[in-house]
């Protein structure tokens, strides 16, 4: 830091002059002999700052801080350094030399359980394994804290792989470590983006790179973050933000957002430049700006998740057992013979509930937490604070809470909580009910039926639904797995129709009705060729039968359909509430 101040602190005296266009400019001053002129006040300020910094107590590096806190006898160090300071008691320290054998001995002590803590770096991670191997004494679950990950994603993956391997007693818990300075998210975000990119390049799926360490909202360079930054710029120019004013932001960052007429520029600064300029701001101001920006990112990510458009790559669904109920060939490639399939699988799996001890620790750590019980179902939940959303038009915050349940979590707006059946409950009653729910969930084998499109998917990708972009790998305990796009009930009939698979008529009437109400039309050929689709009449949704023969109108009306003449054309509709029943009658074999 002192070297940086000596080289970069501005001490050169500047001279203001007017160029040929009448614009005031500045340039460094020189004397009559061409020597640079320095400002004595700036030199004195630099000297005073260096003197103050050198008088401050030194800050221990992360590695030395860990060794000093836990003790050298309890921490195994596997790094590349050859010397280190070791405390001898009474405040004295001695210089200790280290060799390759020292690192090997420390690694062996950790695997044997003699030393409970292991600290390793890039130099100490190559070619070594620190996982809970079934062949070593120390088989406790590893809690891997990712500290100072650096800039190279491949190195980060290599380090994470040291504690997560086959033939292990348990998989590790990964914990990325950051401070309260929100600017540090700039660096962890870059790691998240590069891990995702590396996984996509090396394994064809982003999850392989990121190892599920990061949420889509953690990537500050994603499409959601870029769109959120544009919204942030608009709110800033319109004076809707609380963190900083437009004038103050331009002065502090040097970013020009408007043209000479005060109109927001079309070519706004990219998010990388914006993030880098924020790092130079005071910490408190950084945190306030990041809080508003991350709120906008969370708003967009939440909206995409609720709409089914959030692309999180491949998600692995671990199940205890899976049974194929149906396998329909959707398409056969005429050249290669490769096939595309829609597989119906019944899966059985046990949930892993949150333990009572862990939920109570979370409650004690959050002063705003509250124990709740649902007056209708009798289920309990822990209410904790969640990141707010934000109205992108006026910047109004939308407070939210998170309801933590034994097997899942959900988010609710604070304003909507008053309309729910959740009410407070005593801690003792909450603990009793939570333990009972967790035990029941752990012992219950849940079964559900899912459908995935698998095989050669690229030729039929356009026929698959544009929403709910979920790619799953279903893996069983005995090693079987299926990889493909999830297809929900309301999508099946439309998928068959679009690909020309003669199966739509064989689908249950309820699936056809769900598909139509979700906006996807279905073609039927039995008992006659008609198209079932959703129509909006007088602002209300209806189910319409398009192409019904005129001679069949009395029969359709006898089943419960009704007709209306709209713009001189007779149209046939089904009552939404009775659509499934009527469709079932229409599809009954004659």
Short mmCIF file of C-alpha atoms in Angstrom, two decimals, residues 56-290:
data_model
loop_
_atom_site.label_atom_id
_atom_site.label_comp_id
_atom_site.label_asym_id
_atom_site.label_seq_id
_atom_site.Cartn_x
_atom_site.Cartn_y
_atom_site.Cartn_z
CA UNK A 56 -1.24 1.18 12.33
CA UNK A 57 -0.97 -2.36 13.75
CA UNK A 58 -0.42 -5.00 11.06
CA UNK A 59 -3.38 -7.10 9.94
CA UNK A 60 -2.68 -10.81 9.90
CA UNK A 61 -3.25 -12.68 6.64
CA UNK A 62 -6.10 -15.18 6.59
CA UNK A 63 -3.79 -18.18 6.88
CA UNK A 64 -1.80 -16.76 9.82
CA UNK A 65 -5.01 -15.59 11.48
CA UNK A 66 -6.47 -19.10 11.38
CA UNK A 67 -3.29 -20.66 12.71
CA UNK A 68 -3.05 -18.10 15.51
CA UNK A 69 -6.72 -18.52 16.50
CA UNK A 70 -6.97 -22.32 16.53
CA UNK A 71 -3.35 -23.08 17.31
CA UNK A 72 -0.64 -24.69 15.19
CA UNK A 73 -1.14 -28.02 16.95
CA UNK A 74 -4.76 -28.23 15.78
CA UNK A 75 -4.47 -26.96 12.20
CA UNK A 76 -2.92 -28.92 9.36
CA UNK A 77 -1.29 -26.59 6.85
CA UNK A 78 -0.76 -27.84 3.31
CA UNK A 79 0.63 -24.87 1.39
CA UNK A 80 3.68 -24.01 -0.64
CA UNK A 81 5.41 -21.70 1.83
CA UNK A 82 8.76 -22.78 3.26
CA UNK A 83 8.81 -20.60 6.42
CA UNK A 84 6.21 -19.42 8.92
CA UNK A 85 6.05 -17.65 12.30
CA UNK A 86 4.97 -19.88 15.19
CA UNK A 87 3.87 -18.57 18.58
CA UNK A 88 5.85 -20.01 21.48
CA UNK A 89 3.85 -18.49 24.32
CA UNK A 90 4.11 -15.21 26.15
CA UNK A 91 3.75 -13.27 22.92
CA UNK A 92 7.03 -14.54 21.51
CA UNK A 93 7.34 -15.97 18.02
CA UNK A 94 9.93 -18.03 16.24
CA UNK A 95 10.60 -18.65 12.55
CA UNK A 96 9.89 -22.24 11.54
CA UNK A 97 11.15 -23.83 8.35
CA UNK A 98 8.85 -26.14 6.41
CA UNK A 99 9.45 -28.69 3.69
CA UNK A 100 7.36 -30.97 1.52
CA UNK A 101 7.48 -33.58 4.27
CA UNK A 102 5.88 -31.10 6.70
CA UNK A 103 2.85 -30.70 4.45
CA UNK A 104 2.61 -34.47 3.96
CA UNK A 105 2.73 -35.04 7.72
CA UNK A 106 0.02 -32.42 8.34
CA UNK A 107 -2.24 -33.92 5.65
CA UNK A 108 -1.80 -37.39 7.17
CA UNK A 109 -2.59 -36.00 10.63
CA UNK A 110 -5.85 -34.52 9.33
CA UNK A 111 -6.92 -37.72 7.61
CA UNK A 112 -6.08 -39.65 10.79
CA UNK A 113 -8.19 -37.29 12.88
CA UNK A 114 -5.28 -35.98 14.96
CA UNK A 115 -5.77 -32.47 13.59
CA UNK A 116 -9.37 -31.46 13.06
CA UNK A 117 -8.78 -28.47 10.77
CA UNK A 118 -7.07 -28.43 7.37
CA UNK A 119 -6.00 -25.33 5.45
CA UNK A 120 -4.70 -25.88 1.93
CA UNK A 121 -3.90 -23.65 -1.03
CA UNK A 122 -3.42 -24.19 -4.76
CA UNK A 123 0.12 -25.35 -4.10
CA UNK A 124 -1.11 -27.88 -1.56
CA UNK A 125 -4.15 -29.09 -3.44
CA UNK A 126 -2.67 -30.69 -6.54
CA UNK A 127 -2.83 -34.47 -6.54
CA UNK A 128 -4.14 -34.78 -2.99
CA UNK A 129 -7.45 -35.96 -1.53
CA UNK A 130 -9.00 -34.72 1.69
CA UNK A 131 -12.46 -36.31 1.42
CA UNK A 132 -14.14 -38.45 4.07
CA UNK A 133 -12.73 -41.64 2.58
CA UNK A 134 -13.93 -44.96 3.91
CA UNK A 135 -10.28 -46.03 4.11
CA UNK A 136 -9.16 -43.39 6.67
CA UNK A 137 -9.89 -42.82 10.35
CA UNK A 138 -11.36 -39.32 9.98
CA UNK A 139 -14.67 -40.00 8.23
CA UNK A 140 -16.50 -36.97 9.62
CA UNK A 141 -18.39 -34.81 7.16
CA UNK A 142 -16.15 -32.11 5.71
CA UNK A 143 -17.27 -28.48 5.87
CA UNK A 144 -15.29 -26.84 3.10
CA UNK A 145 -14.96 -23.05 3.45
CA UNK A 146 -14.03 -21.44 0.14
CA UNK A 147 -11.83 -18.50 1.15
CA UNK A 148 -9.99 -16.30 -1.36
CA UNK A 149 -10.97 -18.38 -4.42
CA UNK A 150 -8.94 -16.27 -6.86
CA UNK A 151 -9.89 -15.60 -10.48
CA UNK A 152 -9.36 -18.95 -12.18
CA UNK A 153 -12.45 -21.13 -12.20
CA UNK A 154 -10.51 -24.30 -12.99
CA UNK A 155 -8.41 -23.81 -9.87
CA UNK A 156 -11.57 -23.30 -7.81
CA UNK A 157 -13.06 -26.53 -9.17
CA UNK A 158 -9.83 -28.38 -8.46
CA UNK A 159 -9.85 -27.16 -4.87
CA UNK A 160 -13.48 -28.14 -4.36
CA UNK A 161 -12.76 -31.55 -5.78
CA UNK A 162 -10.22 -32.28 -3.07
CA UNK A 163 -12.99 -32.92 -0.51
CA UNK A 164 -15.70 -34.42 -2.75
CA UNK A 165 -14.83 -37.78 -4.30
CA UNK A 166 -16.10 -41.32 -4.66
CA UNK A 167 -15.79 -43.95 -1.93
CA UNK A 168 -16.57 -41.40 0.79
CA UNK A 169 -18.63 -41.68 3.96
CA UNK A 170 -20.48 -38.41 3.31
CA UNK A 171 -20.43 -35.55 0.85
CA UNK A 172 -19.01 -32.20 2.03
CA UNK A 173 -20.82 -28.96 2.75
CA UNK A 174 -19.42 -26.10 0.67
CA UNK A 175 -19.44 -22.66 2.29
CA UNK A 176 -18.27 -19.66 0.19
CA UNK A 177 -17.00 -16.99 2.59
CA UNK A 178 -17.50 -13.26 2.08
CA UNK A 179 -17.43 -10.23 4.36
CA UNK A 180 -20.14 -7.65 4.99
CA UNK A 181 -18.65 -5.45 2.28
CA UNK A 182 -21.05 -5.88 -0.63
CA UNK A 183 -18.34 -4.90 -3.10
CA UNK A 184 -16.81 -8.31 -2.51
CA UNK A 185 -19.77 -9.73 -4.41
CA UNK A 186 -18.03 -8.34 -7.48
CA UNK A 187 -15.36 -11.02 -7.16
CA UNK A 188 -17.55 -13.94 -6.08
CA UNK A 189 -19.88 -13.07 -8.96
CA UNK A 190 -17.03 -13.42 -11.44
CA UNK A 191 -16.19 -16.83 -9.99
CA UNK A 192 -19.85 -17.86 -10.27
CA UNK A 193 -19.99 -16.80 -13.91
CA UNK A 194 -16.71 -18.49 -14.80
CA UNK A 195 -17.65 -21.69 -12.97
CA UNK A 196 -20.92 -21.79 -14.92
CA UNK A 197 -19.11 -21.18 -18.20
CA UNK A 198 -16.48 -23.81 -17.44
CA UNK A 199 -19.16 -26.38 -16.61
CA UNK A 200 -21.00 -25.65 -19.85
CA UNK A 201 -17.81 -26.07 -21.89
CA UNK A 202 -16.38 -29.14 -20.20
CA UNK A 203 -19.46 -31.13 -19.23
CA UNK A 204 -22.27 -29.66 -21.30
CA UNK A 205 -24.08 -28.48 -18.17
CA UNK A 206 -23.52 -25.49 -15.94
CA UNK A 207 -24.22 -27.39 -12.71
CA UNK A 208 -21.00 -29.38 -13.14
CA UNK A 209 -18.99 -26.17 -12.95
CA UNK A 210 -20.86 -24.30 -10.26
CA UNK A 211 -21.43 -27.36 -8.03
CA UNK A 212 -24.70 -25.65 -6.93
CA UNK A 213 -22.65 -23.20 -4.85
CA UNK A 214 -24.30 -20.15 -6.35
CA UNK A 215 -27.87 -19.06 -6.95
CA UNK A 216 -28.77 -17.36 -10.26
CA UNK A 217 -29.14 -14.13 -8.27
CA UNK A 218 -25.46 -14.38 -7.21
CA UNK A 219 -24.20 -13.93 -10.78
CA UNK A 220 -23.97 -10.16 -11.16
CA UNK A 221 -23.11 -10.46 -14.84
CA UNK A 222 -26.13 -12.52 -15.91
CA UNK A 223 -28.91 -11.34 -18.20
CA UNK A 224 -31.09 -10.71 -15.15
CA UNK A 225 -28.41 -8.52 -13.57
CA UNK A 226 -27.86 -6.55 -16.79
CA UNK A 227 -31.59 -5.90 -17.12
CA UNK A 228 -31.75 -4.93 -13.44
CA UNK A 229 -28.91 -2.43 -13.95
CA UNK A 230 -30.84 -0.73 -16.75
CA UNK A 231 -33.82 -0.40 -14.40
CA UNK A 232 -31.49 0.96 -11.71
CA UNK A 233 -30.19 3.63 -14.09
CA UNK A 234 -33.74 4.72 -14.94
CA UNK A 235 -34.72 4.91 -11.26
CA UNK A 236 -31.53 6.87 -10.49
CA UNK A 237 -32.15 9.47 -13.21
CA UNK A 238 -35.79 9.81 -12.12
CA UNK A 239 -34.75 10.39 -8.50
CA UNK A 240 -36.51 7.26 -7.18
CA UNK A 241 -33.55 5.75 -5.29
CA UNK A 242 -32.71 6.31 -1.64
CA UNK A 243 -29.05 5.29 -1.69
CA UNK A 244 -27.54 8.06 -3.83
CA UNK A 245 -28.65 11.00 -5.95
CA UNK A 246 -28.01 11.22 -9.69
CA UNK A 247 -25.63 14.18 -9.38
CA UNK A 248 -23.67 12.59 -6.53
CA UNK A 249 -23.35 9.30 -8.42
CA UNK A 250 -21.92 10.96 -11.53
CA UNK A 251 -19.46 12.99 -9.45
CA UNK A 252 -18.24 9.99 -7.45
CA UNK A 253 -17.96 7.47 -10.27
CA UNK A 254 -17.23 9.64 -13.31
CA UNK A 255 -19.90 7.80 -15.31
CA UNK A 256 -22.01 9.95 -17.63
CA UNK A 257 -25.54 8.57 -17.97
CA UNK A 258 -27.32 11.43 -19.77
CA UNK A 259 -26.62 13.51 -22.85
CA UNK A 260 -26.44 17.30 -23.01
CA UNK A 261 -30.25 17.49 -23.07
CA UNK A 262 -30.59 15.47 -19.86
CA UNK A 263 -31.92 12.39 -21.68
CA UNK A 264 -30.71 8.96 -20.57
CA UNK A 265 -28.17 7.65 -23.09
CA UNK A 266 -28.91 4.56 -25.13
CA UNK A 267 -25.31 3.40 -24.76
CA UNK A 268 -25.19 3.02 -20.98
CA UNK A 269 -22.08 1.80 -19.13
CA UNK A 270 -21.77 -2.02 -19.07
CA UNK A 271 -22.24 -3.78 -15.78
CA UNK A 272 -18.52 -4.65 -15.45
CA UNK A 273 -17.55 -0.95 -15.57
CA UNK A 274 -20.35 -0.04 -13.17
CA UNK A 275 -19.25 -2.69 -10.68
CA UNK A 276 -15.60 -1.61 -10.88
CA UNK A 277 -16.48 2.05 -10.24
CA UNK A 278 -18.55 1.09 -7.18
CA UNK A 279 -15.47 -0.49 -5.58
CA UNK A 280 -13.95 2.98 -5.21
CA UNK A 281 -16.91 4.29 -3.18
CA UNK A 282 -17.09 4.37 0.64
CA UNK A 283 -18.16 1.03 2.10
CA UNK A 284 -21.45 2.31 3.52
CA UNK A 285 -22.46 3.85 0.19
CA UNK A 286 -21.38 0.66 -1.63
CA UNK A 287 -23.63 -1.42 0.58
CA UNK A 288 -26.65 0.84 0.10
CA UNK A 289 -26.29 0.83 -3.69
CA UNK A 290 -25.73 -2.93 -3.80
#
